[in-house]
XYZ file of C-alpha atoms in Angstrom:
134
model
C 0.000 0.000 0.000
C 1.351 3.398 -0.986
C 1.963 5.920 1.778
C -0.472 8.771 1.131
C 1.407 11.166 3.397
C 4.760 12.440 2.181
C 6.924 14.441 4.567
C 7.420 17.436 2.303
C 10.365 18.646 4.394
C 12.332 15.420 3.900
C 11.327 14.155 0.454
C 13.522 14.312 -2.621
C 10.413 14.741 -4.781
C 9.652 18.132 -6.248
C 6.211 18.923 -4.819
C 6.042 22.686 -5.147
C 2.910 24.142 -3.563
C 1.648 26.361 -6.380
C -1.897 26.204 -4.954
C -0.912 28.171 -1.846
C -0.628 31.516 -3.678
C -3.055 31.079 -6.574
C -0.572 29.306 -8.842
C 2.428 31.545 -8.162
C 5.526 31.238 -6.005
C 8.063 33.913 -5.067
C 11.535 33.478 -6.524
C 14.630 35.293 -5.284
C 17.307 35.738 -7.936
C 20.834 35.724 -6.545
C 24.146 36.161 -8.357
C 26.169 32.978 -7.900
C 29.593 34.622 -7.826
C 28.820 37.370 -5.281
C 25.684 36.312 -3.390
C 24.093 39.656 -4.334
C 20.300 39.525 -4.473
C 19.420 40.823 -7.924
C 15.628 40.714 -7.930
C 12.483 39.077 -6.594
C 9.787 37.868 -8.972
C 7.026 35.305 -9.368
C 6.955 31.953 -11.113
C 4.226 29.539 -12.033
C 4.709 25.878 -12.899
C 5.274 26.644 -16.586
C 7.929 29.284 -15.795
C 9.827 26.834 -13.584
C 9.676 24.122 -16.243
C 10.984 26.566 -18.867
C 13.764 27.679 -16.518
C 14.917 24.119 -15.931
C 14.661 23.158 -19.608
C 16.330 26.257 -21.104
C 18.692 26.997 -18.175
C 17.545 30.636 -18.479
C 15.640 32.416 -15.699
C 11.984 32.569 -16.684
C 9.222 34.227 -14.676
C 5.510 34.921 -14.694
C 4.706 38.602 -15.115
C 1.849 39.483 -12.798
C 1.277 42.793 -14.610
C 1.311 41.393 -18.154
C -0.176 38.012 -17.163
C 2.331 36.007 -19.205
C 5.687 34.219 -19.074
C 8.876 36.143 -19.727
C 12.484 35.064 -19.927
C 14.780 37.755 -18.588
C 16.926 39.076 -21.423
C 14.628 38.324 -24.357
C 14.426 42.031 -25.183
C 17.514 43.484 -23.467
C 20.008 40.662 -23.962
C 20.607 40.693 -20.176
C 19.991 36.959 -19.781
C 20.274 35.183 -16.455
C 21.954 31.809 -16.897
C 20.749 29.303 -14.289
C 23.481 27.752 -12.150
C 21.309 26.239 -9.398
C 17.692 26.198 -8.241
C 16.915 25.925 -4.524
C 13.562 25.032 -2.958
C 12.661 26.005 0.616
C 11.567 23.576 3.347
C 7.829 23.649 2.672
C 8.263 23.934 -1.103
C 6.558 27.293 -1.541
C 9.522 29.574 -2.334
C 12.440 29.304 -4.764
C 15.925 30.737 -5.258
C 17.524 30.966 -8.696
C 21.314 31.237 -8.456
C 22.438 32.805 -11.716
C 25.243 34.192 -13.793
C 24.499 37.414 -15.676
C 25.229 37.043 -19.365
C 25.688 40.812 -19.702
C 24.532 44.079 -18.236
C 22.284 44.386 -15.241
C 19.003 42.952 -14.078
C 17.012 46.041 -13.182
C 14.877 47.883 -15.734
C 16.072 51.188 -14.231
C 19.303 52.914 -15.247
C 22.150 54.468 -13.275
C 23.531 57.959 -13.953
C 25.678 56.573 -16.798
C 22.583 55.167 -18.542
C 23.443 51.532 -17.793
C 20.951 49.031 -16.404
C 21.492 48.679 -12.689
C 22.950 45.297 -11.759
C 20.400 44.720 -8.988
C 16.865 45.949 -8.365
C 18.015 46.499 -4.765
C 20.063 49.655 -5.373
C 18.816 51.661 -2.364
C 18.671 51.101 1.353
C 16.913 52.779 4.239
C 19.162 54.948 6.376
C 17.934 53.862 9.820
C 18.959 57.206 11.344
C 17.222 59.513 8.860
C 14.531 57.140 7.520
C 15.446 58.212 3.986
C 16.545 56.103 1.066
C 20.220 56.099 0.147
C 21.513 55.040 -3.245
C 24.170 52.321 -3.027
C 25.858 53.240 -6.286
C 28.552 55.868 -6.359
């Protein structure tokens, strides 16, 4: 008789819980070489399958309601090095190598795509945002 209960925290099976958030999971994109968090996005099952098949970071755009592979328009592809799944299989990390340029759709003062979408931080003394770039 097959065991109907699988300990999701100990299994080697991929059992991502897409139902928990209406078919979407959060994915953190992290640069493999530096550990820098580049962006946070959403994936659905199809985006994850495309990512694994193509080895290119693919997401689900919640604003456009469709799949998109980062770099299709800009050339700033994110090559997949590793994919991590959290303990209860409802969050993902893509560890990537940037093919060129930056990840963010915004530009720095030189007109270059910012490497990370996290280019500001809160100054805890002034409660203002500070730009990290020089």
